[in-house]
Coordinates of C-alpha atoms in Angstrom, one line a residue:
X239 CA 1.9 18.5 -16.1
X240 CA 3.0 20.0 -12.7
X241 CA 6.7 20.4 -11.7
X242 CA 7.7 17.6 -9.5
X243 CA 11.6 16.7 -8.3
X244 CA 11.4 12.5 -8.2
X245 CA 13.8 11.5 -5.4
X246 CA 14.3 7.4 -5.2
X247 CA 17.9 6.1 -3.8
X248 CA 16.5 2.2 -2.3
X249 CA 18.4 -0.4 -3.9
X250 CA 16.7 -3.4 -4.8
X251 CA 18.4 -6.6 -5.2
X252 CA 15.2 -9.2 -7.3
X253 CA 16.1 -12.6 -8.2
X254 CA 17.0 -16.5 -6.9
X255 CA 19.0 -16.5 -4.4
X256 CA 19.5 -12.6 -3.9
X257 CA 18.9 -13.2 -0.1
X258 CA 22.4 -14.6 0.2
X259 CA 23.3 -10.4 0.4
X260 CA 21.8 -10.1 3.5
X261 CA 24.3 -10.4 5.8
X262 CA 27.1 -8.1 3.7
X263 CA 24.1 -5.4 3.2
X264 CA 23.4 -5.1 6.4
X265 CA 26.7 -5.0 7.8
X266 CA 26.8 -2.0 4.9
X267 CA 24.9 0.2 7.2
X268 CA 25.4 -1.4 10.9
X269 CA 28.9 0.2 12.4
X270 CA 27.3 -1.4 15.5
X271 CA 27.1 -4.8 14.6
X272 CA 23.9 -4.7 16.5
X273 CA 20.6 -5.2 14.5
X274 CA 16.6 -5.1 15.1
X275 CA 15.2 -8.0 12.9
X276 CA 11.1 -7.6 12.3
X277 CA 8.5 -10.1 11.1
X278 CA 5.0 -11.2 11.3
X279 CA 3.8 -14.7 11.6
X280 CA 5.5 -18.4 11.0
X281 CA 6.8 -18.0 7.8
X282 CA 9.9 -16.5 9.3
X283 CA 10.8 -19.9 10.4
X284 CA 9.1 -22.1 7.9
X285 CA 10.3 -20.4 4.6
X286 CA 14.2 -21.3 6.1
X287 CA 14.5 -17.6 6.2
X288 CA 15.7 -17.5 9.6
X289 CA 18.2 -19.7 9.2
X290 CA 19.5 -17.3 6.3
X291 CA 19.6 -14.5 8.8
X292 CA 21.2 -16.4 11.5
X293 CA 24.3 -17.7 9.1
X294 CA 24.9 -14.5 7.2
X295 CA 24.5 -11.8 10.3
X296 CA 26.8 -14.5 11.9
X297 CA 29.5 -14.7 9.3
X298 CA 29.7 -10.3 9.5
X299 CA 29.2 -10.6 13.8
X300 CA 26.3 -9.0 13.5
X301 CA 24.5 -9.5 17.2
X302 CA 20.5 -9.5 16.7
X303 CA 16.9 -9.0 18.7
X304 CA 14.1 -10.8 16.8
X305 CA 10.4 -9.1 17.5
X306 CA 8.0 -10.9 15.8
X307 CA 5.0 -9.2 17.2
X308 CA 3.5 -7.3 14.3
X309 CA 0.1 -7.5 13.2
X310 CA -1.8 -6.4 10.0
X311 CA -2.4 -2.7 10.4
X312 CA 0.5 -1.9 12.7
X313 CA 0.0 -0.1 16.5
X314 CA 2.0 2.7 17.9
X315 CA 2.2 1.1 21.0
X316 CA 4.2 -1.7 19.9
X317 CA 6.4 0.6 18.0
X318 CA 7.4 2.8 21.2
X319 CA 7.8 -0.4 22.7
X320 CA 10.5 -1.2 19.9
X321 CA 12.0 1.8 20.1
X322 CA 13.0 1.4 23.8
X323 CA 15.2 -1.8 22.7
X324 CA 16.6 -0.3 20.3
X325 CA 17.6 2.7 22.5
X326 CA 18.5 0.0 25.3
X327 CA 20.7 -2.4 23.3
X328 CA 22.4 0.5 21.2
X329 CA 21.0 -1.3 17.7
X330 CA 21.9 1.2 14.7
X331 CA 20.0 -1.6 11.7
X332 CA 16.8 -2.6 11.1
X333 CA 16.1 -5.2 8.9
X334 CA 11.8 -5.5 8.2
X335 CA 11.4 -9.5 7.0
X336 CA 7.8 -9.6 5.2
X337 CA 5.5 -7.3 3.8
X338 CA 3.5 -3.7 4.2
X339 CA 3.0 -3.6 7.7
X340 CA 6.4 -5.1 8.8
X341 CA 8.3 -2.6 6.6
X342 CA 5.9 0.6 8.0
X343 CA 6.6 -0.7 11.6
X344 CA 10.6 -0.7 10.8
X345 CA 10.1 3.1 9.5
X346 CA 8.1 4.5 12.0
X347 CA 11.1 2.4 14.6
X348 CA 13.8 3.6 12.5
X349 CA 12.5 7.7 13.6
X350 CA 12.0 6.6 16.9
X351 CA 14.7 5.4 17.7
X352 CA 16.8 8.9 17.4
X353 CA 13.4 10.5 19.2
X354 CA 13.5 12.5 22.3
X355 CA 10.0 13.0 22.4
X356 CA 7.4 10.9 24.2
X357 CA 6.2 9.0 21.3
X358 CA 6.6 8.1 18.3
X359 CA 3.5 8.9 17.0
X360 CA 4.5 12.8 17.3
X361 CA 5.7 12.1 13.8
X362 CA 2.2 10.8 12.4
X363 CA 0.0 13.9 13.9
X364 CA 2.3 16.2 12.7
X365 CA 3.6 17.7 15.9
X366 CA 7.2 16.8 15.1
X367 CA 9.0 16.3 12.4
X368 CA 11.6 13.6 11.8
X369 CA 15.5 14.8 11.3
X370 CA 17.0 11.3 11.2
X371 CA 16.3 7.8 10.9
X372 CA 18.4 4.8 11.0
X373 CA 18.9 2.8 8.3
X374 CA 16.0 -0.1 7.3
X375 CA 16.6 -3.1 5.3
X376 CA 14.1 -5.1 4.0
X377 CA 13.8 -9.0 2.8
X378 CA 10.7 -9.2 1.4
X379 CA 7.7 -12.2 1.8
X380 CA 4.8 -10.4 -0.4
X381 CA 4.2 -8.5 -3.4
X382 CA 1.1 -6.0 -2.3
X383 CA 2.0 -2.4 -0.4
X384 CA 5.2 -1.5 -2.4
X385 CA 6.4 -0.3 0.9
X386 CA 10.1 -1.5 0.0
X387 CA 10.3 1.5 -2.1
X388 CA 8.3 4.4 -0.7
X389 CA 8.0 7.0 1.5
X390 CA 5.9 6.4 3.8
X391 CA 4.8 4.3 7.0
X392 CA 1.5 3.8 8.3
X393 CA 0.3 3.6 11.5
X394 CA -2.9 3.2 14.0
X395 CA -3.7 4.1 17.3
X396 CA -6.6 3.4 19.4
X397 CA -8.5 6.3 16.8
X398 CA -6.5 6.5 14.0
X399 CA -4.6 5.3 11.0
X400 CA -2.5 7.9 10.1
X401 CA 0.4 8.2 7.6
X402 CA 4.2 9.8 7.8
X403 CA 5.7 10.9 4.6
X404 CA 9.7 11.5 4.3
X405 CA 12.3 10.1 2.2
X406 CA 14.7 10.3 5.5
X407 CA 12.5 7.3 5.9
X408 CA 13.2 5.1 2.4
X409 CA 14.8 1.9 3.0
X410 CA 18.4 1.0 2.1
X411 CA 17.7 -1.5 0.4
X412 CA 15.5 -4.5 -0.5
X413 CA 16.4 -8.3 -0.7
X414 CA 13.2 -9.4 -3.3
X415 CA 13.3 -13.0 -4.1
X416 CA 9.3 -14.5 -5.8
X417 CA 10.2 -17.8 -4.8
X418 CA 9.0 -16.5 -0.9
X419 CA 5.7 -15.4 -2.5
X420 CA 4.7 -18.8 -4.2
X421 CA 3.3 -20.4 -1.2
X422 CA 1.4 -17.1 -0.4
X423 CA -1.9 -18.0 1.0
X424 CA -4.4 -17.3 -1.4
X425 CA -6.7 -14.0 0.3
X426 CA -3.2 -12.3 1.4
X427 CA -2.1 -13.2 -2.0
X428 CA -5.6 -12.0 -3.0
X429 CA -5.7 -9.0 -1.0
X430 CA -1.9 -7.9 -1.9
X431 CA -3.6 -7.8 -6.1
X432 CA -6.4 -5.4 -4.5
X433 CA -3.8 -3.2 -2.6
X434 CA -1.3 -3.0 -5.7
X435 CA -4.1 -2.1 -8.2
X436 CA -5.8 0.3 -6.0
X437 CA -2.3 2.4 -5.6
X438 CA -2.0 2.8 -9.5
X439 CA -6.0 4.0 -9.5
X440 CA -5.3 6.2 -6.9
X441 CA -2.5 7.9 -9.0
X442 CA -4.2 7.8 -12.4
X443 CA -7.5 9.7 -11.0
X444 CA -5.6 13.4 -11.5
X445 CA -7.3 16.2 -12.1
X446 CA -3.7 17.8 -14.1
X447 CA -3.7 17.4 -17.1
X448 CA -1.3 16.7 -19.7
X449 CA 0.5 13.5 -18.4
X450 CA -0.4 11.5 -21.4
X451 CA 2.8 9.6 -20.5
X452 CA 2.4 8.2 -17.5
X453 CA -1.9 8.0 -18.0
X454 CA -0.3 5.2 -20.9
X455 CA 2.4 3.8 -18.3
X456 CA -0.8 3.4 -16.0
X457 CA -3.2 1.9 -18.7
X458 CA -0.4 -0.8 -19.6
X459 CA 0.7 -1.4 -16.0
X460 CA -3.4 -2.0 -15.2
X461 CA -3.4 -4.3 -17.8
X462 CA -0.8 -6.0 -17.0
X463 CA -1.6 -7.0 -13.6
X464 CA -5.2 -8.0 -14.6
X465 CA -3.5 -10.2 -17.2
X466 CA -0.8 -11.4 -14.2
X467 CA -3.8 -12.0 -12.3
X468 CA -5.7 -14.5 -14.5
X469 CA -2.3 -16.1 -14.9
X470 CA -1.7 -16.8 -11.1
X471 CA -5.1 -18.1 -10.2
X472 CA -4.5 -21.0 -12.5
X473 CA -1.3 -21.5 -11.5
X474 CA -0.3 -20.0 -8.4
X475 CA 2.8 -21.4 -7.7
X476 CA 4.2 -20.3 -11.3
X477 CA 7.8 -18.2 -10.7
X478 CA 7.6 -16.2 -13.7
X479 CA 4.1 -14.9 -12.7
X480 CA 4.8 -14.2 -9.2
X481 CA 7.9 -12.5 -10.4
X482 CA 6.0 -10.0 -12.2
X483 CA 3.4 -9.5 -9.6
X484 CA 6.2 -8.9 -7.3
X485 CA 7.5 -6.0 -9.4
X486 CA 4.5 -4.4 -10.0
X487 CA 3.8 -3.7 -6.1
X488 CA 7.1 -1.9 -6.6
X489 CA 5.7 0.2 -10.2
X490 CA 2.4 0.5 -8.2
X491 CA 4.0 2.6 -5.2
X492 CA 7.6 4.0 -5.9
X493 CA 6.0 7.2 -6.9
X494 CA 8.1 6.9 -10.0
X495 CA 4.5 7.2 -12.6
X496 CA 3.3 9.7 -10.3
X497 CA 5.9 12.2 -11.4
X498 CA 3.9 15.2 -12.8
X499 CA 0.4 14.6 -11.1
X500 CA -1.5 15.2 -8.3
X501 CA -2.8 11.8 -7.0
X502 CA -6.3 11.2 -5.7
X503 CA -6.3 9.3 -1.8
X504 CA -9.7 10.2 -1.1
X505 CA -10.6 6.2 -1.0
X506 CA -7.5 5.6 0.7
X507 CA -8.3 8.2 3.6
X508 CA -12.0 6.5 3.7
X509 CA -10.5 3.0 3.9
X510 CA -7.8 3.8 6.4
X511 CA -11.0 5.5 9.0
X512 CA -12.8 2.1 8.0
X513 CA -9.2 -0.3 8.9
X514 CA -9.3 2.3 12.2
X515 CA -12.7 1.0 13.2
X516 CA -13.9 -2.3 12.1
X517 CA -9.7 -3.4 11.7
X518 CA -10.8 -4.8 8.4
X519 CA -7.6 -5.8 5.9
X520 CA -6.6 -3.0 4.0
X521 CA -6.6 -5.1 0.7
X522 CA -10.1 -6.2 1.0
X523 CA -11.2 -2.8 2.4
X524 CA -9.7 -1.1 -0.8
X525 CA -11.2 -3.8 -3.1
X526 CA -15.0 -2.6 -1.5
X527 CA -14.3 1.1 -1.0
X528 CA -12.8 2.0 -4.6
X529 CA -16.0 0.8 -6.9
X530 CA -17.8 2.7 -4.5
X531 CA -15.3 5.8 -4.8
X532 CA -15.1 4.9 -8.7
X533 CA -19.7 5.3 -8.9
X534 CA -19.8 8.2 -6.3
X535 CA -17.1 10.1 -7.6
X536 CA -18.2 9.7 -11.2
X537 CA -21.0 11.9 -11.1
X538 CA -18.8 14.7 -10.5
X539 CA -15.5 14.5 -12.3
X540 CA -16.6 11.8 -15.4
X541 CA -14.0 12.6 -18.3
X542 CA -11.1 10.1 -16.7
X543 CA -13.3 7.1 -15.8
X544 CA -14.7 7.4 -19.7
X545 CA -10.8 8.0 -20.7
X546 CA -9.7 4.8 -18.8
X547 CA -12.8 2.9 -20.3
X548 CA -12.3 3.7 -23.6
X549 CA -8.8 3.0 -23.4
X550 CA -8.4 -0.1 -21.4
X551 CA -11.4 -1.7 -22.1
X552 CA -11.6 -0.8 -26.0
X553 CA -15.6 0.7 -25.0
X554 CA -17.0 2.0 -27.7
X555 CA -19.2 5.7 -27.7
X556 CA -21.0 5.0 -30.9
X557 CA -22.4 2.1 -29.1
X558 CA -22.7 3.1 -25.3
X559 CA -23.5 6.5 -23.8
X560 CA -20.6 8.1 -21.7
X561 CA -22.9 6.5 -18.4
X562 CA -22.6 3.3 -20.0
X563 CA -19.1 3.7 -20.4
X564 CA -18.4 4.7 -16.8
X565 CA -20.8 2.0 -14.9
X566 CA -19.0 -0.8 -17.8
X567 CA -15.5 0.5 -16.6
X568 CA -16.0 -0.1 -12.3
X569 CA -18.1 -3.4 -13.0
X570 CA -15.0 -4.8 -15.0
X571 CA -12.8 -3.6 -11.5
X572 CA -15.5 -5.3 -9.7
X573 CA -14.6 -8.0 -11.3
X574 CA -11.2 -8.1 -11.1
X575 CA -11.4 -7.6 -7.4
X576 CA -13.7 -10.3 -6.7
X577 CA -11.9 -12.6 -8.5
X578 CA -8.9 -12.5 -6.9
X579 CA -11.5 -13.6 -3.4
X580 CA -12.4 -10.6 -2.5
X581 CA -15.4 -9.9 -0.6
X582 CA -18.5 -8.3 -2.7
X583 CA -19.6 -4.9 -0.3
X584 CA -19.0 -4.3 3.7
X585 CA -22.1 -5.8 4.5
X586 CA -20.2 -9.3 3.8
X587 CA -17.7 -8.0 6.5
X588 CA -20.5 -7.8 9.4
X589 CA -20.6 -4.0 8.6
X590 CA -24.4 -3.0 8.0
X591 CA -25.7 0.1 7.4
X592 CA -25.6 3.1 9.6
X593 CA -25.9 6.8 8.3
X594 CA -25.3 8.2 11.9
X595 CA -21.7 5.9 12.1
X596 CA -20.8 6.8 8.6
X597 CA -21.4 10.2 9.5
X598 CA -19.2 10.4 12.6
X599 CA -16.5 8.4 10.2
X600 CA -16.8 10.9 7.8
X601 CA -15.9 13.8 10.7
X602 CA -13.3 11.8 11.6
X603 CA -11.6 11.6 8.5
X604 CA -12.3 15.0 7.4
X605 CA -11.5 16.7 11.3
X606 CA -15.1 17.9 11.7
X607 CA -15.2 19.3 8.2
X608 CA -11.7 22.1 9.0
X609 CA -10.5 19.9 6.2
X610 CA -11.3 17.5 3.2
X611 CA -9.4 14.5 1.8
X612 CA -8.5 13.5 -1.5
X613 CA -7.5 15.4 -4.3
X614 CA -9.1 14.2 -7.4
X615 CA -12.3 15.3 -5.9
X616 CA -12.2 16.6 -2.0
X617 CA -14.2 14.9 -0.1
X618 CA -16.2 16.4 2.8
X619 CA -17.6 14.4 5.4
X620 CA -21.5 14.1 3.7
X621 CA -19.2 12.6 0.7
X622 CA -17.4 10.0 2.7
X623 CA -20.5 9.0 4.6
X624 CA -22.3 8.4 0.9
X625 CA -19.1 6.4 -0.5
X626 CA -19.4 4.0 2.6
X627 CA -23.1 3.7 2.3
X628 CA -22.5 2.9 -1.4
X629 CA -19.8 0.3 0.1
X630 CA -21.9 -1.4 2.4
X631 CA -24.5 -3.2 -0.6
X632 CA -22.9 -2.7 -3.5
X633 CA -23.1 -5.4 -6.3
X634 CA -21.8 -7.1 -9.0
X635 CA -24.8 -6.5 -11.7

């Protein structure tokens, strides 16, 4: 086990009728009284959660700007764009209504904001550094990224989908009620499973060893979810189901099991390059580009995949051979995947094969082969080229 120091202060409010806190939590952290509220799409109006805003911000004075410009797989322009208002109407709050890419925007606006530079997206290339954010709130619609309680905000730009990591940029807090999620439509709900189940996978691929604690934590959380999962396709609108879905997109990405290891993000990285491009969902990108990750990867590094199919799946190695175990272990993610409506490979995206394309992708990703990404096993740009061809015609059987 490595050293690590685990640093977590977001407080999260879960339950009925939790979002009646808005209003005095926000008014917590906004000396102001002036306040940036995000969201994405109609549900903002339809779920009656604008109407919650509007009586609670008005009962503490709090004056407001709505934006509800943000798309899946959030731009940099729009952010700079945000970050002028704020500047302009003096707003010292930010309160993110939805999911993943409505809470990243609100980070990435919250460093912004107290910016001097040209652009916000400085803070994604590296070539500043944030020193203060303002504070973020978030009410939550969706149980996929886990963004409420991590660190970092994820971004594109014409080229690239890059990442910021700081804890200057955790949220204050976050207002997490299921009932918001049981009318999720189906392939967001779908994709949120992928996204959730991908971010444990990532974690548990470690080369470190001795973390037989949180390899267990993994193995039961896994299971869990594939358990939840089953659950909410026969009854999707079930609270008790949603409600544990909800809270394992929080388990999935508060860091909190990773305490100890050295996570993978090789697939992650390949995925992002792949969102950058073809502007797939990340979900359904993730569901495709892992399998492939899991069968390219294997061949390498083997001993975890047959841990976690021994384990999980109760293989047995007086019966199969270790290759057995391994190809056994990604069909049953396949599986899982798929049947929460994900698509099969890339190829049922529109995305056919192209070694010279997957080859510039990979030397994007990797900067022309200076670097490599992941950890579990680095990847250079010949790897990341073969995991997308894998990716593109991939199948069940």
């Amino acid at each position: 086990m490595q050293n690590f120091n685990y640093y977590n202060p977001v407080k999260i409010y879960f339950g009925k009728g939790e979002e009646q806190k808005v209003g005095e939590l926000a008014d917590e952290y906004s000396k102001n009284k002036k306040a940036l509220v995000l969201y994405s799409g109609d549900y903002y109006t339809k779920l009656g959660i604008s109407d919650v805003i509007k009586e609670k911000f008005g009962d503490k004075g709090i004056e407001y700007v709505e934006n509800g410009d943000i798309v899946p797989n959030p731009r940099i322009e729009l952010i700079d764009k945000l970050v002028g208002i704020v500047k302009d109407k003096k707003i010292d709050f930010i309160l993110a209504v939805g999911g993943g890419s409505v809470i990243d925007t609100a980070k990435a606006v919250s460093v912004g904001a107290l910016y001097d530079g040209d652009t916000t997206w400085d803070f994604f290339t590296g070539k500043a550094t944030p020193k203060a954010s303002l504070p973020v709130g978030v009410f939550s619609t969706a149980a996929s990224s886990g963004s409420e309680m991590s660190n970092d905000s994820i971004v594109n730009n014409v080229d690239h989908k890059l990442t910021l990591e700081n804890n200057i940029i955790l949220p204050k807090f976050a207002i997490m009620n299921p009932e918001y999620t049981l009318h999720f439509p189906l392939f967001q709900t779908g994709a949120g499973l992928s996204d959730m189940m991908t971010h444990m996978l990532e974690r548990y691929f470690t080369t470190v060893r001795d973390v037989n604690l949180t390899d267990r934590m993994f193995e039961g959380a896994i299971q869990s979810l594939m358990v939840e999962a089953i659950k909410l396709r026969e009854n999707p609108t079930d609270y008790q189901t949603r409600a544990e879905i909800m809270w394992t997109s929080i388990a999935a990405h508060n860091s909190f099991l990773e305490c100890g290891r050295e996570p993978g993000w090789g697939s992650h990285r390949v995925e992002n390059e792949l969102t950058a491009k073809f502007g797939i969902t990340h979900g359904e990108g993730m569901s495709i580009v892992f399998p492939a990750w899991m069968k390219y990867t294997s061949q390498f590094l083997p001993d975890k995949f047959i841990q976690l199919g021994l384990r999980l799946f109760g293989f047995d190695r007086f019966e199969y051979t270790d290759q057995q175990i391994i190809d056994m272990t990604i069909k049953r993610f396949k599986e899982y995947f798929m049947g929460v409506g994900m698509h099969e490979n890339l190829a049922a995206l529109g995305i056919k094969e192209d070694k010279k394309l997957f080859k510039e992708i990979g030397l994007k990703a990797t900067n022309n082969d200076k670097d490599t990404v992941g950890h579990y096993k680095p990847l250079n740009s010949d790897d990341v080229a073969n995991i997308i061809e894998i990716a593109v015609n991939q199948t069940l059987n």
